[in-house]
Amino acid sequence: MRLGTKSCAECRRRKVRCEVPQEGGACTGCVLHSIPCVPQQPRARPNKPASIYSASEAGAGGQENEALRQRLAHLERMMGDLRGDFDVQQDTTQFPDEYDDSDDDLNDNSQVHLDAPLPALWQTTPHIQSVPPRVTSNASQSIGSKSPKMLLALQVPPIPNSSDLNTLFQELEQYWVVWPPCTLGKTPRQLTSGQIHETKTAIIEAIYSNNPILVAKALLWLAFCVFQFPRPRIQRDMNLPKPARELIDEYLSYSEMAINSVDVFGHSMDELECYGLLWKMLFDMGKPRKAWQILRQAITSAMQLGLHKTSNHNDKRRKILWPMFWQTERQLSCILGLPSCTSDTHPGTTPDEVPNTTPLETASYKISIIAGKIIERDQIHSSSNFARTLRIDEDLEKLTDSMPPGFWEPEDPEQDFAVIYYSMYAKFRYWYLQKTLHMPYMLKSIKESKYQHSFDRAMDAARGMILLNHHSRQLGPDIMCEAMEFHGFSSAIVLLIGVLARQTPNDRTFKSDWDLLDMTSQDLRQTAVRLDCIVAKQGADALDILLATSRGAYAGKEDLTMTIPYFGQVKVN
């Protein structure tokens, strides 16, 4: 490059293209190498010297200085908060009354997966027909759509002030034990309850570390906290810098861009912990397809770091992350009707390579193996699938018998929260697999008696899921997880279809099932009100209409179109 071009001195020395963002500031090359961006020749000095903090400076240099001034001021405020010298006052947060219920949000920005278990059941159900999703413009940017090279030039989203951080952490620290692992600080350590001041310090150090992955991990942790904080209390008890949903979206957007930059910065355990937080956040927000995509990326990165070689698990993080990634990816693949990226012979998934130190860990491993078999069956679509289904069902029966004593009993409210959570999660996975295994054949039992076993097993699993969901609401505080609300709703749909397929006029055989359906509707409605959960609201609305129609009490249109969470609209004739 010739002297006199617009390239900076460093780009000219390295003989590379000098790209400056439209908003001005340092070029991307200097940002990526963390060096000052200096022009080849000094700019003409103004007649009157101006402070670097002057907002009246024109051009790219003034914009850069203004950004530096804003970040420095924000850092000073946060440091002051930590010392307790003063409290930052910000505009009152205006949290939306309800999440945006556009199709993009509700359907996970994806087309309907026709191979997923629930849509597949609709195809065999008379009078229910899927409505093709409408085509929407790509007006909103997808997460991570910006170039990773621009990452360091972007301003980090604002974080809550010290007082709000205290409020968040005090409310939610009891749940951290069941969140994905997250280590922060100069000497990485797991964020644990009872250390609020240390956690705040670690979060702020990460935010201003100039390491995009550490920044992303801290932002994801904060996003988790804001998302799980009780919705009605956000306006009353907190003074967030932006509306909660907008703040969460900014945290996720920045974090996704940081993860996409690993080709520049290299893979690391910090990156894997970001994946762990991100998939869980997306899943709880009701975006299982995106969570599945993140898990696939996580498994790829984990293998590049050697986590599939369990002999390399020389620290606790590796032991936790690898089984979490591959086992959860299988569960989501089963939910979405998609193939899994691991097999039972994949390195790191065989029985000899998986250390199962507790009965629940052993059960989780066996459930994941069975999930893999169901995925393989669903992808083959052969005539021998029913025989394969019966063999898989035998494995489920053996798993039932191998559970520890008292496993199937209701959880004791006096137990630790973590014990209750993991026990109920294992039951949820079991009931879901049993329901998914037999759903393709449950309605065939109407014409062929050989499928009666599948009908009974699918109905039992739906009842188990409904009772488990109901019991979880009685045990402890509300936890926001839109995906779990969907599973409660989908279990009610399976139960309703089964009842309608078998019930005759004045039949009292299924009275207890009707009671379960009414209970599910009430649970979903209460969750929608308490947590402002759009999935629960849509599920309750759809279930109420279906129950009224089934009882002959619906007075609406003959051709009814309703919205089903995740899977768009269906038409009921």
XYZ file of C-alpha atoms in Angstrom:
573
model
C 0.000 0.000 0.000
C 1.238 3.492 -0.801
C 1.897 6.135 1.765
C -0.964 8.569 1.664
C -3.759 6.013 1.480
C -6.379 5.838 4.212
C -4.826 2.717 5.747
C -3.556 3.019 9.298
C 0.148 2.628 10.031
C -0.175 -0.952 11.341
C -2.236 -2.210 8.379
C 0.250 -0.609 5.998
C 3.137 -2.290 7.838
C 1.381 -5.688 7.700
C 0.269 -5.058 4.094
C -3.340 -5.984 4.744
C -6.632 -4.314 3.924
C -7.620 -1.653 6.433
C -11.346 -1.826 7.228
C -12.874 0.884 9.389
C -16.450 0.451 10.727
C -19.062 2.864 9.437
C -19.424 4.326 12.895
C -15.718 5.176 12.922
C -13.135 4.282 15.544
C -10.328 1.750 15.303
C -10.030 -0.513 12.264
C -10.942 -4.185 12.636
C -7.342 -5.361 12.239
C -6.072 -3.253 15.124
C -9.060 -4.236 17.255
C -8.455 -7.944 16.703
C -4.768 -7.566 17.614
C -5.532 -5.296 20.588
C -3.172 -2.539 19.435
C -3.703 1.207 18.981
C -4.985 2.226 15.565
C -2.633 5.031 14.474
C -2.926 6.863 11.124
C 0.078 7.016 8.821
C 0.361 10.750 9.287
C -0.852 12.765 12.220
C -4.171 14.525 11.720
C -4.116 18.285 11.423
C -4.413 19.756 14.902
C -7.282 22.181 15.494
C -6.478 25.779 16.311
C -7.893 25.322 19.796
C -6.940 22.136 21.653
C -9.913 20.058 22.676
C -10.157 17.539 25.503
C -10.517 13.912 24.525
C -13.690 13.929 26.580
C -15.249 16.740 24.537
C -18.461 15.617 22.867
C -18.072 18.314 20.212
C -15.209 16.642 18.362
C -16.085 15.765 14.774
C -15.156 12.753 12.696
C -14.111 9.237 13.612
C -11.660 10.369 16.308
C -14.390 12.221 18.168
C -16.719 9.241 18.001
C -14.003 6.955 19.311
C -13.205 9.292 22.185
C -16.883 9.614 23.024
C -17.225 5.817 23.183
C -14.142 5.631 25.418
C -15.552 8.331 27.645
C -18.860 6.484 28.012
C -17.202 3.184 28.851
C -14.858 4.844 31.343
C -17.764 6.598 33.023
C -19.697 3.325 33.230
C -16.670 1.546 34.719
C -16.199 4.291 37.301
C -19.837 3.995 38.309
C -19.596 0.234 38.725
C -16.390 0.470 40.750
C -18.031 3.078 42.923
C -20.985 0.797 43.471
C -18.724 -2.023 44.601
C -17.082 0.248 47.166
C -20.496 1.366 48.339
C -19.618 5.015 47.725
C -22.717 5.807 45.733
C -25.605 4.242 43.857
C -26.295 4.763 40.184
C -29.795 6.027 39.376
C -31.134 5.092 35.972
C -34.398 5.434 34.132
C -37.232 3.333 35.423
C -37.457 0.064 33.530
C -40.589 -0.380 31.465
C -41.059 -4.140 31.139
C -43.559 -5.187 28.493
C -46.828 -6.580 29.763
C -46.347 -9.675 27.664
C -43.750 -11.242 25.432
C -44.108 -10.558 21.758
C -46.374 -13.278 20.424
C -45.316 -13.022 16.813
C -44.946 -16.232 14.863
C -41.180 -15.767 14.731
C -40.882 -16.005 18.500
C -43.449 -18.706 19.066
C -42.291 -20.984 16.307
C -38.613 -20.649 17.173
C -37.925 -18.851 13.874
C -38.148 -22.159 12.091
C -40.412 -24.119 9.841
C -42.521 -26.883 11.298
C -40.589 -30.136 11.693
C -43.027 -32.679 10.317
C -40.946 -35.529 11.733
C -41.273 -34.200 15.277
C -43.483 -36.461 17.433
C -46.410 -34.094 17.980
C -46.927 -33.001 14.322
C -46.535 -36.641 13.304
C -49.397 -37.528 15.640
C -51.589 -34.832 14.065
C -51.122 -36.409 10.648
C -52.768 -39.600 11.925
C -55.556 -37.764 13.754
C -58.834 -37.129 11.881
C -60.011 -33.530 11.578
C -56.657 -31.956 12.565
C -54.513 -30.403 9.872
C -51.301 -28.372 10.074
C -51.418 -24.869 8.604
C -48.283 -23.945 6.594
C -46.310 -21.198 8.363
C -46.555 -17.764 6.823
C -43.490 -16.371 5.107
C -42.070 -13.426 7.004
C -39.504 -10.887 5.982
C -36.131 -11.046 7.633
C -36.632 -7.677 9.237
C -35.101 -8.617 12.551
C -31.474 -9.608 12.603
C -30.729 -13.127 13.683
C -28.415 -13.732 16.586
C -24.816 -13.620 15.575
C -25.450 -12.166 12.125
C -22.686 -9.582 12.413
C -19.115 -10.373 11.464
C -16.971 -11.678 14.353
C -14.246 -9.290 13.182
C -16.439 -6.412 14.314
C -16.927 -7.882 17.793
C -14.315 -5.981 19.743
C -15.332 -2.723 18.091
C -18.866 -3.079 19.479
C -19.881 -1.608 22.790
C -20.658 -4.152 25.485
C -24.349 -4.002 26.448
C -25.017 -2.207 29.739
C -25.219 -4.274 32.889
C -27.403 -3.683 35.966
C -26.067 -1.416 38.682
C -24.692 -2.758 41.942
C -28.004 -2.562 43.774
C -29.812 -4.507 41.050
C -27.042 -7.098 40.950
C -27.543 -7.616 44.678
C -31.278 -8.038 44.141
C -30.784 -10.504 41.286
C -28.206 -12.637 43.054
C -30.003 -12.725 46.406
C -33.193 -13.912 44.726
C -31.628 -16.531 42.450
C -28.467 -17.837 44.111
C -30.355 -20.849 45.497
C -30.873 -22.046 41.897
C -27.274 -21.707 40.736
C -26.498 -25.253 41.815
C -28.643 -26.615 38.943
C -27.510 -24.116 36.300
C -24.789 -25.099 33.819
C -21.267 -24.588 35.205
C -19.834 -21.085 34.984
C -16.374 -20.147 36.237
C -15.235 -16.535 36.341
C -12.504 -14.442 37.917
C -8.764 -14.032 37.551
C -8.446 -17.472 39.117
C -11.465 -19.250 37.572
C -13.865 -20.553 40.172
C -17.426 -21.775 40.042
C -20.042 -19.156 40.872
C -21.772 -20.445 44.000
C -24.382 -19.200 46.437
C -23.377 -17.290 49.542
C -20.697 -15.226 47.776
C -22.607 -12.339 46.260
C -19.832 -9.746 46.568
C -17.271 -12.115 45.019
C -19.703 -12.960 42.225
C -20.287 -9.281 41.438
C -16.557 -8.653 41.356
C -15.973 -11.623 39.027
C -18.779 -10.503 36.706
C -17.429 -6.958 36.408
C -13.840 -8.155 35.918
C -15.045 -10.351 33.060
C -17.085 -7.543 31.475
C -14.009 -5.291 31.302
C -11.474 -8.021 30.523
C -11.333 -7.272 26.749
C -11.729 -11.040 26.267
C -14.921 -11.528 24.208
C -15.507 -15.055 25.502
C -15.246 -13.989 29.149
C -17.511 -11.027 28.437
C -20.021 -13.348 26.770
C -19.970 -15.765 29.693
C -20.642 -12.982 32.195
C -23.458 -11.594 30.034
C -25.057 -15.023 29.683
C -25.006 -15.446 33.449
C -26.688 -12.069 33.856
C -29.214 -12.964 31.137
C -30.079 -16.110 33.061
C -30.616 -14.078 36.221
C -32.808 -11.465 34.533
C -34.838 -14.142 32.727
C -35.496 -16.162 35.887
C -36.255 -13.174 38.105
C -40.000 -13.037 38.914
C -41.607 -10.912 36.214
C -44.051 -8.949 38.410
C -41.168 -7.752 40.612
C -38.953 -6.382 37.847
C -40.637 -2.998 37.697
C -41.188 -2.841 41.435
C -37.794 -3.925 42.763
C -35.319 -3.151 39.994
C -34.056 -0.291 37.864
C -32.550 -2.060 34.856
C -30.775 0.005 32.174
C -33.227 -1.287 29.545
C -36.456 -3.317 29.433
C -35.703 -6.860 30.545
C -36.516 -8.577 27.240
C -34.455 -6.056 25.263
C -31.549 -6.463 27.673
C -31.651 -10.261 27.403
C -31.735 -10.079 23.600
C -28.663 -7.820 23.571
C -26.793 -10.157 25.904
C -27.624 -13.155 23.718
C -26.708 -11.316 20.517
C -23.301 -10.270 21.824
C -22.637 -13.743 23.247
C -23.501 -15.475 19.993
C -21.141 -13.191 18.099
C -18.399 -13.901 20.627
C -18.849 -17.645 20.213
C -18.739 -17.253 16.429
C -15.333 -15.602 16.795
C -13.602 -18.721 18.147
C -11.917 -19.268 14.782
C -10.041 -16.050 15.505
C -9.480 -16.436 19.238
C -9.218 -20.232 19.468
C -11.275 -22.873 21.311
C -11.198 -22.945 25.103
C -13.025 -24.253 28.154
C -14.491 -20.766 28.560
C -16.076 -21.158 25.128
C -17.623 -24.483 26.173
C -19.066 -22.931 29.304
C -20.624 -20.252 27.091
C -22.235 -23.006 25.030
C -23.514 -24.610 28.227
C -25.200 -21.422 29.378
C -26.473 -20.467 25.923
C -28.254 -23.717 25.064
C -29.994 -23.771 28.462
C -31.029 -20.151 28.096
C -32.480 -20.755 24.627
C -34.260 -23.917 25.753
C -35.848 -22.202 28.748
C -36.930 -19.347 26.465
C -38.807 -21.815 24.283
C -36.327 -22.022 21.401
C -35.431 -25.742 21.249
C -34.218 -25.676 17.644
C -31.657 -22.971 18.373
C -30.663 -24.782 21.563
C -30.137 -27.946 19.501
C -27.922 -26.054 17.039
C -25.827 -24.645 19.885
C -25.384 -28.120 21.376
C -24.146 -29.455 18.037
C -21.560 -26.667 17.919
C -20.637 -27.390 21.536
C -20.003 -31.073 20.833
C -17.776 -30.177 17.873
C -15.732 -27.739 19.959
C -15.577 -30.191 22.862
C -14.143 -32.879 20.600
C -11.561 -30.442 19.254
C -10.494 -29.882 22.860
C -10.399 -33.632 23.502
C -13.306 -33.876 25.924
C -14.608 -37.007 24.187
C -11.502 -38.749 25.523
C -12.640 -39.301 29.072
C -9.086 -40.081 30.156
C -8.457 -36.338 29.691
C -11.129 -35.411 32.232
C -8.643 -34.144 34.778
C -10.884 -31.407 36.164
C -14.498 -31.067 37.234
C -15.507 -28.853 34.318
C -14.601 -31.485 31.724
C -16.434 -34.198 33.653
C -19.610 -32.105 33.738
C -19.616 -30.524 30.285
C -19.067 -33.528 28.011
C -21.961 -35.722 29.264
C -24.202 -32.657 29.504
C -23.583 -31.821 25.834
C -24.036 -35.204 24.202
C -26.871 -36.424 26.436
C -28.872 -33.206 26.107
C -28.301 -33.086 22.349
C -29.867 -36.536 22.084
C -32.855 -35.483 24.146
C -33.488 -32.432 21.956
C -32.958 -34.465 18.774
C -35.663 -36.818 20.002
C -38.000 -33.907 20.752
C -37.475 -32.294 17.342
C -37.457 -35.501 15.298
C -33.916 -34.824 14.071
C -30.852 -37.091 13.878
C -28.253 -36.988 16.633
C -24.579 -36.250 16.033
C -23.380 -39.065 18.318
C -23.931 -42.824 18.311
C -23.635 -45.461 21.018
C -20.153 -46.326 19.725
C -19.019 -42.707 19.556
C -15.884 -42.030 21.637
C -16.893 -40.784 25.051
C -20.364 -42.368 25.058
C -19.664 -46.068 25.656
C -20.356 -47.539 29.120
C -16.671 -48.045 29.880
C -15.919 -44.389 29.170
C -18.751 -42.817 31.151
C -18.122 -42.554 34.896
C -21.504 -42.958 36.610
C -20.914 -42.202 40.252
C -24.540 -41.820 41.393
C -27.765 -43.712 40.606
C -29.170 -40.631 38.862
C -26.075 -40.317 36.649
C -26.409 -43.979 35.722
C -30.102 -43.496 34.932
C -29.324 -40.393 32.869
C -26.793 -42.321 30.797
C -29.209 -45.208 30.152
C -31.997 -42.793 29.210
C -29.663 -41.127 26.704
C -28.813 -44.486 25.129
C -32.522 -45.288 24.765
C -33.118 -41.837 23.262
C -30.500 -42.660 20.633
C -32.350 -45.857 19.732
C -35.637 -43.982 19.325
C -33.913 -41.427 17.091
C -32.503 -44.198 14.891
C -35.936 -45.811 14.625
C -37.581 -42.536 13.636
C -34.954 -41.823 10.977
C -35.193 -45.252 9.315
C -38.979 -45.362 8.605
C -38.925 -49.109 7.881
C -41.712 -51.665 8.141
C -39.886 -53.378 11.010
C -40.135 -50.320 13.239
C -42.844 -51.798 15.458
C -40.655 -54.773 16.322
C -37.846 -52.330 17.023
C -40.267 -50.324 19.185
C -41.061 -53.364 21.319
C -37.353 -54.066 21.834
C -36.758 -50.489 22.924
C -39.757 -50.759 25.243
C -38.100 -53.741 26.905
C -35.069 -51.554 27.590
C -37.350 -48.972 29.186
C -38.906 -51.649 31.390
C -35.460 -52.795 32.512
C -34.553 -49.200 33.289
C -37.696 -48.874 35.411
C -36.690 -51.894 37.465
C -33.130 -50.607 37.926
C -34.139 -47.269 39.431
C -33.168 -46.758 43.090
C -35.814 -47.523 45.756
C -38.310 -44.723 46.182
C -37.429 -43.123 42.855
C -41.007 -43.190 41.576
C -42.429 -41.785 44.793
C -43.255 -38.040 44.971
C -40.311 -35.915 46.039
C -40.043 -34.775 49.645
C -40.355 -30.973 49.909
C -37.779 -31.048 52.723
C -35.059 -32.318 50.393
C -32.434 -30.028 48.910
C -33.545 -28.173 45.819
C -30.832 -29.809 43.684
C -31.922 -33.319 44.717
C -35.550 -32.551 43.859
C -34.617 -30.921 40.553
C -32.423 -33.731 39.205
C -34.834 -36.433 40.353
C -37.761 -34.782 38.579
C -35.680 -34.096 35.482
C -34.787 -37.798 35.213
C -38.468 -38.708 35.522
C -39.383 -36.141 32.912
C -36.892 -37.620 30.438
C -38.164 -41.134 31.126
C -41.847 -40.285 30.654
C -41.087 -38.270 27.541
C -39.194 -41.147 25.918
C -41.979 -43.618 26.717
C -44.580 -41.277 25.218
C -42.488 -40.568 22.121
C -41.679 -44.248 21.628
C -45.321 -45.336 21.412
C -47.065 -42.286 19.913
C -46.679 -43.454 16.275
C -48.712 -46.598 17.029
C -51.205 -45.536 19.681
C -54.016 -44.663 17.233
C -53.403 -47.743 15.098
C -54.759 -49.774 18.019
C -58.270 -48.638 17.063
C -58.174 -50.957 14.037
C -55.480 -53.478 15.012
C -55.384 -54.962 18.497
C -51.678 -55.768 18.301
C -50.971 -52.077 18.895
C -52.993 -51.959 22.130
C -49.787 -52.113 24.157
C -48.534 -48.930 22.500
C -51.833 -47.172 23.216
C -51.677 -48.078 26.898
C -48.019 -47.114 27.260
C -48.444 -43.767 25.502
C -51.448 -42.896 27.653
C -49.618 -43.901 30.850
C -46.655 -41.733 29.868
C -48.906 -38.743 29.158
C -50.533 -39.147 32.567
C -47.110 -39.419 34.198
C -45.902 -36.224 32.505
C -49.014 -34.300 33.557
C -48.785 -35.424 37.183
C -45.056 -34.677 37.267
C -45.648 -31.175 35.923
C -48.408 -30.557 38.444
C -46.335 -31.878 41.341
C -43.378 -29.688 40.402
C -45.558 -26.585 40.817
C -46.443 -27.619 44.356
C -42.903 -28.272 45.544
C -41.128 -24.976 45.232
C -40.859 -21.539 43.688
C -41.703 -20.967 40.057
C -38.904 -21.460 37.549
C -39.365 -20.011 34.097
C -38.983 -22.712 31.450
C -41.262 -22.304 28.466
C -40.138 -25.648 27.050
C -41.466 -27.480 30.106
C -44.810 -25.733 29.725
C -44.947 -27.006 26.157
C -44.306 -30.582 27.286
C -47.119 -30.339 29.812
C -49.403 -29.060 27.060
C -48.319 -31.696 24.517
C -48.922 -34.479 27.064
C -52.453 -33.171 27.548
C -52.981 -33.226 23.774
C -51.846 -36.859 23.575
C -54.147 -37.784 26.456
C -57.095 -35.939 24.882
C -56.598 -37.584 21.487
C -56.415 -40.989 23.160
C -59.591 -40.390 25.155
C -61.542 -39.163 22.124
C -60.350 -42.108 20.046
C -61.702 -44.649 22.540
C -64.540 -42.988 24.410
C -68.153 -43.801 23.576
C -71.202 -41.719 24.555
C -71.820 -41.751 28.330
C -68.551 -43.637 28.852
C -67.154 -43.043 32.369
C -63.971 -45.036 31.813
C -61.835 -41.979 31.204
C -63.303 -39.674 33.880
C -59.965 -39.457 35.703
C -58.308 -38.463 32.424
C -60.783 -35.623 31.934
C -59.890 -34.459 35.446
C -56.197 -34.485 34.505
C -56.943 -32.436 31.398
C -58.857 -29.840 33.402
C -56.018 -29.725 35.927
C -53.478 -29.154 33.141
C -55.516 -26.276 31.762
C -55.643 -24.654 35.193
C -51.898 -25.158 35.743
C -51.044 -23.582 32.395
C -53.375 -20.650 33.030
C -51.874 -19.998 36.473
C -48.342 -20.142 35.074
C -49.270 -17.731 32.296
C -50.524 -15.240 34.884
C -47.745 -15.647 37.468
C -44.775 -15.797 35.111
C -46.137 -13.954 32.070
C -45.276 -17.061 30.027
C -46.555 -16.825 26.446
C -46.134 -20.580 25.818
C -48.287 -21.386 28.850
C -50.869 -18.828 27.721
C -51.073 -20.226 24.198
C -51.201 -23.774 25.537
C -54.001 -22.909 27.947
C -55.991 -21.114 25.225
C -55.652 -24.007 22.775
C -56.424 -26.649 25.391
C -59.509 -24.793 26.655
C -60.904 -24.586 23.120
C -60.216 -28.266 22.443
C -61.803 -29.330 25.733
C -64.885 -27.203 25.061
C -65.153 -28.586 21.529
C -64.769 -32.172 22.759
C -67.603 -31.661 25.236
C -69.840 -30.002 22.651
C -69.707 -26.658 24.447
C -67.799 -24.649 21.839
C -69.926 -22.127 19.937
C -67.298 -20.690 17.605
C -66.541 -21.274 13.930
C -66.830 -24.760 12.496
C -63.335 -24.597 10.991
C -61.233 -23.525 13.939
C -57.620 -22.377 13.526
C -55.521 -22.223 16.682
C -51.888 -21.582 17.504
C -49.848 -24.430 18.955
C -46.623 -23.390 20.738
C -43.477 -24.151 18.692
C -45.331 -25.767 15.783
C -47.475 -22.958 14.447
C -51.136 -23.207 13.563
C -53.454 -26.182 13.127
C -56.966 -26.276 11.737
C -59.611 -28.333 13.524
C -62.725 -29.258 11.556
